[in-house]
């Protein structure tokens, strides 16, 4: 397997470590603007994939601020809006999809966001091999791929191994904030987060929406189609 993550925890090899991915590499076309942004702006706002080099968020952003990591930001519309709304927090967005990375880089430039960086690489590997235990204040996981077929559930990013990895990277009191419009995945994740001893649910069951999380077009469509949007917020004990 290419870029095998450094093993930072013990135990037998998990399914993920033998190559099961939470995404499929899409050959989606990039616009000229996205291509240009990727080439021109990644050197300035991109974080290179360097397994084993633990990120120092204070050095990366030049600010001693809370550090929040977003898993799979897609086109980055919510990411840019949240970074703009919370200038006192440092954000690192992780995404494999090149058009989305290009789009978010152009938003960073257009909005002049000093508190947002991106890394174009598998989030599972970045969290495992570039984030030190106890170094993160929050993880955002918004509308992750639901992988609805039962035989694909093992591809879901909110699996017990990755939840444990994120929990270990959190500081005490740090959080995982997850949102989905897929009811069965919401229940599945509620159970998986609830089964992790390092975490506790901040709410009785579903979380309240954070005021700074924008309603994206994707989310509007889900609501118009009659699907409930579920939120979960778990905190590191
Ligand atoms: C359904 S989209 C949601 C995007 C965005 N969060 C939103 O709310 O619109 C899920 C995204 O997660 C990305 N993704 C899935 N697994 C990933 C991984 N292991 N590392 C990085 N990105 C991943 C996919 O490429 C895709 O863009």
mmCIF file of C-alpha atoms and ligand atoms in Angstrom:
data_model
loop_
_atom_site.group_PDB
_atom_site.id
_atom_site.type_symbol
_atom_site.label_atom_id
_atom_site.label_comp_id
_atom_site.label_asym_id
_atom_site.label_seq_id
_atom_site.Cartn_x
_atom_site.Cartn_y
_atom_site.Cartn_z
ATOM 1 C CA UNK A 1 0.000 0.000 0.000
ATOM 2 C CA UNK A 2 1.248 3.447 -0.900
ATOM 3 C CA UNK A 3 2.009 5.817 1.976
ATOM 4 C CA UNK A 4 1.317 3.337 4.753
ATOM 5 C CA UNK A 5 0.748 5.362 7.946
ATOM 6 C CA UNK A 6 3.235 5.040 10.736
ATOM 7 C CA UNK A 7 1.761 2.804 13.397
ATOM 8 C CA UNK A 8 1.209 4.992 16.420
ATOM 9 C CA UNK A 9 -1.008 2.556 18.289
ATOM 10 C CA UNK A 10 -0.473 -1.107 19.033
ATOM 11 C CA UNK A 11 -2.735 -4.034 18.234
ATOM 12 C CA UNK A 12 -3.434 -6.040 15.116
ATOM 13 C CA UNK A 13 -3.645 -4.418 11.685
ATOM 14 C CA UNK A 14 -7.103 -2.949 11.134
ATOM 15 C CA UNK A 15 -9.125 -3.202 7.909
ATOM 16 C CA UNK A 16 -8.090 0.368 7.132
ATOM 17 C CA UNK A 17 -4.431 -0.478 7.332
ATOM 18 C CA UNK A 18 -4.836 -3.189 4.753
ATOM 19 C CA UNK A 19 -6.208 -0.700 2.266
ATOM 20 C CA UNK A 20 -9.973 -0.134 2.703
ATOM 21 C CA UNK A 21 -10.670 3.493 1.823
ATOM 22 C CA UNK A 22 -13.555 5.800 2.764
ATOM 23 C CA UNK A 23 -13.486 7.375 -0.717
ATOM 24 C CA UNK A 24 -13.117 6.427 -4.343
ATOM 25 C CA UNK A 25 -10.747 8.464 -6.466
ATOM 26 C CA UNK A 26 -12.971 10.364 -8.871
ATOM 27 C CA UNK A 27 -11.684 11.578 -12.195
ATOM 28 C CA UNK A 28 -13.867 14.693 -11.930
ATOM 29 C CA UNK A 29 -12.821 17.476 -14.260
ATOM 30 C CA UNK A 30 -11.243 20.554 -12.786
ATOM 31 C CA UNK A 31 -12.083 24.035 -13.962
ATOM 32 C CA UNK A 32 -9.189 26.211 -15.138
ATOM 33 C CA UNK A 33 -9.689 28.338 -12.017
ATOM 34 C CA UNK A 34 -9.378 25.314 -9.728
ATOM 35 C CA UNK A 35 -6.278 24.100 -11.575
ATOM 36 C CA UNK A 36 -4.697 27.513 -11.374
ATOM 37 C CA UNK A 37 -5.511 27.800 -7.657
ATOM 38 C CA UNK A 38 -4.065 24.366 -6.929
ATOM 39 C CA UNK A 39 -0.786 25.129 -8.735
ATOM 40 C CA UNK A 40 -0.392 28.695 -7.569
ATOM 41 C CA UNK A 41 -1.764 28.602 -4.005
ATOM 42 C CA UNK A 42 -0.951 25.128 -2.671
ATOM 43 C CA UNK A 43 2.682 26.180 -1.994
ATOM 44 C CA UNK A 44 1.371 29.020 0.199
ATOM 45 C CA UNK A 45 -1.694 27.500 1.913
ATOM 46 C CA UNK A 46 -1.163 23.765 1.424
ATOM 47 C CA UNK A 47 0.369 21.429 3.975
ATOM 48 C CA UNK A 48 2.534 18.744 2.335
ATOM 49 C CA UNK A 49 1.941 15.086 3.211
ATOM 50 C CA UNK A 50 4.950 14.189 5.345
ATOM 51 C CA UNK A 51 4.163 11.129 7.473
ATOM 52 C CA UNK A 52 5.875 11.220 10.836
ATOM 53 C CA UNK A 53 6.295 15.029 10.864
ATOM 54 C CA UNK A 54 3.904 16.100 13.609
ATOM 55 C CA UNK A 55 2.189 19.395 12.845
ATOM 56 C CA UNK A 56 2.796 22.281 15.197
ATOM 57 C CA UNK A 57 -0.301 24.435 14.722
ATOM 58 C CA UNK A 58 1.224 27.435 16.512
ATOM 59 C CA UNK A 59 4.180 27.440 14.108
ATOM 60 C CA UNK A 60 1.984 26.691 11.068
ATOM 61 C CA UNK A 61 -0.415 29.589 11.686
ATOM 62 C CA UNK A 62 1.885 31.901 13.633
ATOM 63 C CA UNK A 63 -0.795 32.043 16.347
ATOM 64 C CA UNK A 64 -1.435 30.212 19.595
ATOM 65 C CA UNK A 65 -5.111 29.472 18.902
ATOM 66 C CA UNK A 66 -7.520 26.545 19.181
ATOM 67 C CA UNK A 67 -6.790 24.047 16.394
ATOM 68 C CA UNK A 68 -9.683 22.383 14.523
ATOM 69 C CA UNK A 69 -9.370 19.781 11.755
ATOM 70 C CA UNK A 70 -12.075 19.129 9.138
ATOM 71 C CA UNK A 71 -12.320 15.672 7.565
ATOM 72 C CA UNK A 72 -13.438 15.562 3.897
ATOM 73 C CA UNK A 73 -14.449 19.176 3.224
ATOM 74 C CA UNK A 74 -15.749 18.533 -0.318
ATOM 75 C CA UNK A 75 -15.850 21.894 -2.125
ATOM 76 C CA UNK A 76 -15.052 23.650 1.159
ATOM 77 C CA UNK A 77 -18.020 26.027 1.204
ATOM 78 C CA UNK A 78 -18.799 25.430 4.896
ATOM 79 C CA UNK A 79 -15.069 25.349 5.700
ATOM 80 C CA UNK A 80 -14.395 28.822 4.326
ATOM 81 C CA UNK A 81 -17.532 30.287 5.939
ATOM 82 C CA UNK A 82 -16.656 28.828 9.358
ATOM 83 C CA UNK A 83 -13.023 30.008 9.169
ATOM 84 C CA UNK A 84 -14.272 33.489 8.308
ATOM 85 C CA UNK A 85 -16.810 33.436 11.165
ATOM 86 C CA UNK A 86 -14.214 32.242 13.715
ATOM 87 C CA UNK A 87 -10.992 34.175 13.025
ATOM 88 C CA UNK A 88 -9.578 33.262 16.441
ATOM 89 C CA UNK A 89 -9.481 29.534 15.597
ATOM 90 C CA UNK A 90 -6.948 27.817 13.301
ATOM 91 C CA UNK A 91 -8.420 25.321 10.793
ATOM 92 C CA UNK A 92 -6.836 22.526 8.790
ATOM 93 C CA UNK A 93 -9.038 21.028 6.059
ATOM 94 C CA UNK A 94 -8.328 17.523 4.735
ATOM 95 C CA UNK A 95 -9.648 16.371 1.355
ATOM 96 C CA UNK A 96 -8.534 14.031 -1.429
ATOM 97 C CA UNK A 97 -10.718 15.492 -4.195
ATOM 98 C CA UNK A 98 -8.543 17.893 -6.240
ATOM 99 C CA UNK A 99 -11.317 20.188 -7.593
ATOM 100 C CA UNK A 100 -12.496 20.822 -4.005
ATOM 101 C CA UNK A 101 -8.968 21.579 -2.837
ATOM 102 C CA UNK A 102 -8.543 24.028 -5.736
ATOM 103 C CA UNK A 103 -11.870 25.675 -4.944
ATOM 104 C CA UNK A 104 -11.086 26.100 -1.245
ATOM 105 C CA UNK A 105 -7.619 27.494 -2.010
ATOM 106 C CA UNK A 106 -9.213 30.170 -4.176
ATOM 107 C CA UNK A 107 -11.627 30.997 -1.325
ATOM 108 C CA UNK A 108 -8.705 31.344 1.103
ATOM 109 C CA UNK A 109 -7.150 33.890 -1.249
ATOM 110 C CA UNK A 110 -10.387 35.711 -2.089
ATOM 111 C CA UNK A 111 -11.467 36.032 1.555
ATOM 112 C CA UNK A 112 -7.942 36.637 2.888
ATOM 113 C CA UNK A 113 -8.216 33.812 5.433
ATOM 114 C CA UNK A 114 -5.067 33.666 7.576
ATOM 115 C CA UNK A 115 -6.500 30.900 9.786
ATOM 116 C CA UNK A 116 -7.116 28.145 7.215
ATOM 117 C CA UNK A 117 -4.758 25.605 5.609
ATOM 118 C CA UNK A 118 -5.485 22.532 3.511
ATOM 119 C CA UNK A 119 -3.859 19.166 2.972
ATOM 120 C CA UNK A 120 -4.726 17.094 -0.092
ATOM 121 C CA UNK A 121 -4.341 13.613 1.263
ATOM 122 C CA UNK A 122 -6.271 10.768 2.926
ATOM 123 C CA UNK A 123 -7.556 12.187 6.215
ATOM 124 C CA UNK A 124 -7.128 8.849 8.005
ATOM 125 C CA UNK A 125 -3.424 8.867 7.204
ATOM 126 C CA UNK A 126 -2.942 12.547 8.059
ATOM 127 C CA UNK A 127 -4.670 12.169 11.441
ATOM 128 C CA UNK A 128 -2.671 9.010 12.197
ATOM 129 C CA UNK A 129 0.743 10.162 11.008
ATOM 130 C CA UNK A 130 0.875 13.965 11.250
ATOM 131 C CA UNK A 131 -1.211 14.901 14.311
ATOM 132 C CA UNK A 132 0.285 14.254 17.723
ATOM 133 C CA UNK A 133 -1.826 12.717 20.495
ATOM 134 C CA UNK A 134 -3.541 15.440 22.552
ATOM 135 C CA UNK A 135 -2.864 18.201 20.004
ATOM 136 C CA UNK A 136 -6.299 18.924 18.489
ATOM 137 C CA UNK A 137 -9.215 20.988 19.885
ATOM 138 C CA UNK A 138 -11.887 19.722 17.521
ATOM 139 C CA UNK A 139 -12.733 17.581 14.507
ATOM 140 C CA UNK A 140 -15.488 18.483 12.032
ATOM 141 C CA UNK A 141 -17.019 15.721 9.910
ATOM 142 C CA UNK A 142 -19.869 17.159 7.827
ATOM 143 C CA UNK A 143 -22.035 14.982 5.573
ATOM 144 C CA UNK A 144 -19.474 12.201 5.077
ATOM 145 C CA UNK A 145 -20.169 9.643 2.335
ATOM 146 C CA UNK A 146 -22.895 7.384 3.793
ATOM 147 C CA UNK A 147 -21.858 4.194 1.969
ATOM 148 C CA UNK A 148 -25.455 2.930 2.250
ATOM 149 C CA UNK A 149 -24.948 -0.684 1.138
ATOM 150 C CA UNK A 150 -24.262 -3.003 4.017
ATOM 151 C CA UNK A 151 -21.215 -4.548 2.326
ATOM 152 C CA UNK A 152 -19.745 -1.018 2.084
ATOM 153 C CA UNK A 153 -20.274 -0.034 5.729
ATOM 154 C CA UNK A 154 -16.632 -0.908 6.396
ATOM 155 C CA UNK A 155 -15.715 2.098 4.210
ATOM 156 C CA UNK A 156 -17.533 4.558 6.473
ATOM 157 C CA UNK A 157 -15.114 7.101 7.872
ATOM 158 C CA UNK A 158 -16.832 7.071 11.291
ATOM 159 C CA UNK A 159 -15.657 3.537 12.000
ATOM 160 C CA UNK A 160 -14.422 2.483 15.467
ATOM 161 C CA UNK A 161 -10.709 2.569 14.464
ATOM 162 C CA UNK A 162 -10.854 6.113 13.109
ATOM 163 C CA UNK A 163 -13.028 7.323 15.985
ATOM 164 C CA UNK A 164 -10.406 5.983 18.412
ATOM 165 C CA UNK A 165 -7.635 7.685 16.400
ATOM 166 C CA UNK A 166 -9.435 11.050 16.458
ATOM 167 C CA UNK A 167 -10.232 10.684 20.175
ATOM 168 C CA UNK A 168 -6.544 10.068 20.943
ATOM 169 C CA UNK A 169 -5.540 13.194 18.980
ATOM 170 C CA UNK A 170 -7.954 15.397 20.932
ATOM 171 C CA UNK A 171 -6.981 17.432 23.960
ATOM 172 C CA UNK A 172 -9.127 16.706 27.045
ATOM 173 C CA UNK A 173 -12.342 18.679 26.448
ATOM 174 C CA UNK A 174 -11.785 18.653 22.675
ATOM 175 C CA UNK A 175 -14.721 17.610 20.472
ATOM 176 C CA UNK A 176 -15.876 15.637 17.442
ATOM 177 C CA UNK A 177 -18.739 17.403 15.612
ATOM 178 C CA UNK A 178 -20.499 15.199 13.024
ATOM 179 C CA UNK A 179 -23.467 16.047 10.799
ATOM 180 C CA UNK A 180 -25.369 13.820 8.357
ATOM 181 C CA UNK A 181 -28.653 13.686 6.456
ATOM 182 C CA UNK A 182 -28.563 9.878 6.358
ATOM 183 C CA UNK A 183 -30.668 8.640 9.277
ATOM 184 C CA UNK A 184 -29.258 5.139 9.442
ATOM 185 C CA UNK A 185 -25.656 6.465 9.350
ATOM 186 C CA UNK A 186 -26.575 8.915 12.130
ATOM 187 C CA UNK A 187 -27.778 6.057 14.348
ATOM 188 C CA UNK A 188 -24.754 3.955 13.398
ATOM 189 C CA UNK A 189 -22.377 6.792 14.319
ATOM 190 C CA UNK A 190 -24.247 7.531 17.552
ATOM 191 C CA UNK A 191 -23.587 3.920 18.563
ATOM 192 C CA UNK A 192 -19.948 3.982 17.388
ATOM 193 C CA UNK A 193 -19.115 7.242 19.199
ATOM 194 C CA UNK A 194 -21.007 6.040 22.279
ATOM 195 C CA UNK A 195 -18.917 2.865 22.350
ATOM 196 C CA UNK A 196 -15.628 4.807 22.523
ATOM 197 C CA UNK A 197 -14.570 5.086 26.190
ATOM 198 C CA UNK A 198 -12.451 8.212 25.546
ATOM 199 C CA UNK A 199 -15.569 10.176 24.507
ATOM 200 C CA UNK A 200 -18.865 11.286 26.053
ATOM 201 C CA UNK A 201 -21.952 12.698 24.378
ATOM 202 C CA UNK A 202 -22.302 16.410 25.156
ATOM 203 C CA UNK A 203 -26.061 16.064 24.604
ATOM 204 C CA UNK A 204 -28.673 13.452 25.581
ATOM 205 C CA UNK A 205 -28.737 12.177 22.012
ATOM 206 C CA UNK A 206 -28.646 14.533 18.974
ATOM 207 C CA UNK A 207 -26.665 17.752 19.263
ATOM 208 C CA UNK A 208 -27.888 21.249 18.542
ATOM 209 C CA UNK A 209 -26.639 22.981 15.450
ATOM 210 C CA UNK A 210 -23.698 25.314 16.085
ATOM 211 C CA UNK A 211 -24.632 28.884 15.124
ATOM 212 C CA UNK A 212 -21.474 29.238 13.024
ATOM 213 C CA UNK A 213 -22.188 26.204 10.824
ATOM 214 C CA UNK A 214 -23.753 27.492 7.593
ATOM 215 C CA UNK A 215 -26.619 25.717 5.845
ATOM 216 C CA UNK A 216 -25.150 24.613 2.518
ATOM 217 C CA UNK A 217 -27.144 24.087 -0.695
ATOM 218 C CA UNK A 218 -26.642 20.353 -0.223
ATOM 219 C CA UNK A 219 -28.229 20.546 3.213
ATOM 220 C CA UNK A 220 -31.120 22.700 1.970
ATOM 221 C CA UNK A 221 -31.854 20.054 -0.652
ATOM 222 C CA UNK A 222 -31.873 17.296 1.983
ATOM 223 C CA UNK A 223 -34.353 19.230 4.100
ATOM 224 C CA UNK A 224 -36.539 20.019 1.062
ATOM 225 C CA UNK A 225 -36.515 16.307 0.183
ATOM 226 C CA UNK A 226 -37.798 15.541 3.685
ATOM 227 C CA UNK A 227 -34.589 14.129 5.195
ATOM 228 C CA UNK A 228 -33.718 15.091 8.767
ATOM 229 C CA UNK A 229 -30.272 16.540 9.407
ATOM 230 C CA UNK A 230 -28.738 14.940 12.502
ATOM 231 C CA UNK A 231 -25.869 16.411 14.491
ATOM 232 C CA UNK A 232 -23.661 14.731 17.092
ATOM 233 C CA UNK A 233 -21.129 16.338 19.405
ATOM 234 C CA UNK A 234 -18.913 14.147 21.542
ATOM 235 C CA UNK A 235 -16.226 15.435 23.891
ATOM 236 C CA UNK A 236 -12.907 13.893 24.949
ATOM 237 C CA UNK A 237 -12.964 12.960 28.625
HETATM 238 C C1 LIG B 1 -20.275 13.581 0.701
HETATM 239 S S1 LIG B 1 -18.855 14.588 0.607
HETATM 240 C C2 LIG B 1 -19.229 15.897 1.770
HETATM 241 C C3 LIG B 1 -18.363 17.094 1.609
HETATM 242 C C4 LIG B 1 -18.560 18.252 2.587
HETATM 243 N N1 LIG B 1 -18.128 17.902 3.929
HETATM 244 C C5 LIG B 1 -19.960 18.798 2.584
HETATM 245 O O1 LIG B 1 -20.560 18.893 3.657
HETATM 246 O O2 LIG B 1 -20.449 19.156 1.513
HETATM 247 C C6 LIG B 1 -17.586 13.672 1.451
HETATM 248 C C7 LIG B 1 -16.192 14.115 1.083
HETATM 249 O O3 LIG B 1 -15.259 13.445 1.909
HETATM 250 C C8 LIG B 1 -14.107 13.170 1.152
HETATM 251 N N2 LIG B 1 -13.407 12.057 1.789
HETATM 252 C C9 LIG B 1 -13.898 10.814 2.040
HETATM 253 N N3 LIG B 1 -12.967 10.069 2.655
HETATM 254 C C10 LIG B 1 -11.870 10.861 2.801
HETATM 255 C C11 LIG B 1 -10.587 10.650 3.364
HETATM 256 N N4 LIG B 1 -10.260 9.478 3.906
HETATM 257 N N5 LIG B 1 -9.708 11.665 3.335
HETATM 258 C C12 LIG B 1 -10.037 12.859 2.790
HETATM 259 N N6 LIG B 1 -11.237 13.121 2.237
HETATM 260 C C13 LIG B 1 -12.139 12.129 2.251
HETATM 261 C C14 LIG B 1 -14.621 12.858 -0.237
HETATM 262 O O4 LIG B 1 -13.635 13.079 -1.234
HETATM 263 C C15 LIG B 1 -15.785 13.846 -0.348
HETATM 264 O O5 LIG B 1 -15.381 15.052 -0.950
#
